[in-house]
XYZ file of C-alpha atoms in Angstrom:
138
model
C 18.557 1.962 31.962
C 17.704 0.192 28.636
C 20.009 -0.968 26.270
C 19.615 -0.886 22.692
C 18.862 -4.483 22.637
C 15.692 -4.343 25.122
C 14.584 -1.129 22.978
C 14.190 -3.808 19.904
C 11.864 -5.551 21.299
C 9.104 -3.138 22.307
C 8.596 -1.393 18.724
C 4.566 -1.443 17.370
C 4.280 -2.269 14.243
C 2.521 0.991 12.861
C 5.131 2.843 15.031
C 8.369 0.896 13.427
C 5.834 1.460 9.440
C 6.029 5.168 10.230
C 9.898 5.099 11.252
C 10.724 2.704 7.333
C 7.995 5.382 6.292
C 6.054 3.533 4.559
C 3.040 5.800 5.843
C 3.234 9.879 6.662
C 1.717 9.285 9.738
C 1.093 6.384 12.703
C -2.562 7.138 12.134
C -2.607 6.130 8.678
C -0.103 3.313 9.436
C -2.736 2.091 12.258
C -5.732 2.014 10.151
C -3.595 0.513 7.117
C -3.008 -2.247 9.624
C -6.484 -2.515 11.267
C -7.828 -2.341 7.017
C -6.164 -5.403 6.512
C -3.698 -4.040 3.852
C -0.653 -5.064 6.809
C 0.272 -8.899 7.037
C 2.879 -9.926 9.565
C 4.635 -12.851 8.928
C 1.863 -13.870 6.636
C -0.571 -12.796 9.375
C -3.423 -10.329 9.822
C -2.106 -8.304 12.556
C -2.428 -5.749 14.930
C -0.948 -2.039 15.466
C 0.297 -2.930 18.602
C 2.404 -6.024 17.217
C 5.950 -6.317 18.579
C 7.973 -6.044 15.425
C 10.964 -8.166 15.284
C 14.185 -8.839 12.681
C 14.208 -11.115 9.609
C 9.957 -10.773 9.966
C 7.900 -10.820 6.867
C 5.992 -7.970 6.125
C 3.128 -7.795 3.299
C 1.792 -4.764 2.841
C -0.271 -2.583 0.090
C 0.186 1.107 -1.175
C -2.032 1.910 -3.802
C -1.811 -0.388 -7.023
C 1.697 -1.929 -5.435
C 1.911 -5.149 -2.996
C 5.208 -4.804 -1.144
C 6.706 -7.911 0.630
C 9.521 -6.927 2.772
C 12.047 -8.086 5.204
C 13.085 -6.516 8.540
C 16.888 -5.829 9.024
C 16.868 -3.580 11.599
C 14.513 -2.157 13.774
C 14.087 1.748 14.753
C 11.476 4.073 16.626
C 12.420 7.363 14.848
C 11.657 8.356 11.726
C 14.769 9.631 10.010
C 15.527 10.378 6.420
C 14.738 8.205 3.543
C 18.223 6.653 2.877
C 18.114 5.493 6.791
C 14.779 4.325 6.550
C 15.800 2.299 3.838
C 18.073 0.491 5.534
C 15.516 -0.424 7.743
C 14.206 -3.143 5.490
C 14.835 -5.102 2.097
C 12.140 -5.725 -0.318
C 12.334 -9.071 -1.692
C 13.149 -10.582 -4.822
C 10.097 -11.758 -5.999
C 8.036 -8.670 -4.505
C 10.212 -6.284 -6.906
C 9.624 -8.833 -9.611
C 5.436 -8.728 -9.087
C 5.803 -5.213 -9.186
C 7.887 -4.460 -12.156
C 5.447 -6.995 -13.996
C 1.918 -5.374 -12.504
C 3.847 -1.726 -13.184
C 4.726 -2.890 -17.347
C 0.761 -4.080 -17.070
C -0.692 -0.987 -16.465
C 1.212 0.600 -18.367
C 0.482 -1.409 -21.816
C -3.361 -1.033 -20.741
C -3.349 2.539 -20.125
C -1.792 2.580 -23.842
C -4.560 0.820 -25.395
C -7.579 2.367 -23.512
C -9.293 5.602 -25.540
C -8.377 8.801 -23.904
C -11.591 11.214 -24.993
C -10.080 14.373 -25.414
C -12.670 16.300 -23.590
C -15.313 16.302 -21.198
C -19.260 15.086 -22.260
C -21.317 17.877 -22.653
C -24.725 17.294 -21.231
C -26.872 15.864 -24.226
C -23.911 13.375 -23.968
C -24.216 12.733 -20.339
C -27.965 12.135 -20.676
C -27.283 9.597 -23.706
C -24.259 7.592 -21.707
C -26.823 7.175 -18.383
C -29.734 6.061 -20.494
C -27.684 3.581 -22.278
C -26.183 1.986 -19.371
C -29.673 2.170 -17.585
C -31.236 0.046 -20.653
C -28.087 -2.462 -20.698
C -28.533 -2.884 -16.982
C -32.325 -3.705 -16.868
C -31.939 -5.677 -20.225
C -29.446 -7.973 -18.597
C -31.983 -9.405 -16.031
């Protein structure tokens, strides 16, 4: 029979991503991973990567790069408080984020919203002035 300790040592990666649920499903954790938006310990990795504690995870979702620290190690996905506990984001990751998250925010502010769609004589305007910008730039 296993023990809990030889059960820590044969978690996948995209199996133990699912369990912190960081992705809905392993398929979407595996082809996060095989995208290259996973680093292990700095590392392009695998799916199939043995996870272990105090490892460095890097990972993207969406706009937001997470880097992350493994404090415990768990094949079941649970709830979200218990899959928190699974890992600690570190200090400078929530730092990046909070600045990149105030950035995109103060942008969003400044770009023009139009407040509706163009019609068609509009849409036929827009492409032929980006068509002439385009060939004038060569």
């Amino acid at each position: 029979m296993k023990t809990q300790s030889d059960m820590d040592l044969i978690i996948r990666l995209d199996k133990w991503l699912w369990a912190a649920r960081f992705y809905k499903t392993r398929a979407i954790a595996r082809k996060m991973i095989e995208g290259g938006k996973v680093h292990y310990n700095g590392q392009r990795s695998k799916p199939s990567k043995v996870v272990e504690k105090h490892a460095i995870i890097k990972l993207r979702q969406g706009n937001d790069e997470l880097t992350i620290e493994i404090l415990a190690i768990s094949d079941q996905r649970r709830g979200a408080s218990e899959a928190r506990a699974l890992y600690c984001e570190t200090q400078d990751s929530i730092v990046n984020r909070e600045r990149l998250a105030l950035a995109r925010k103060t942008n969003s502010l400044t770009m023009p919203n139009p407040e509706r769609r163009p019609d068609k004589k509009e849409r036929r305007n827009l492409i032929k002035f980006k068509h002439t910008n385009l060939n004038e730039s060569f």
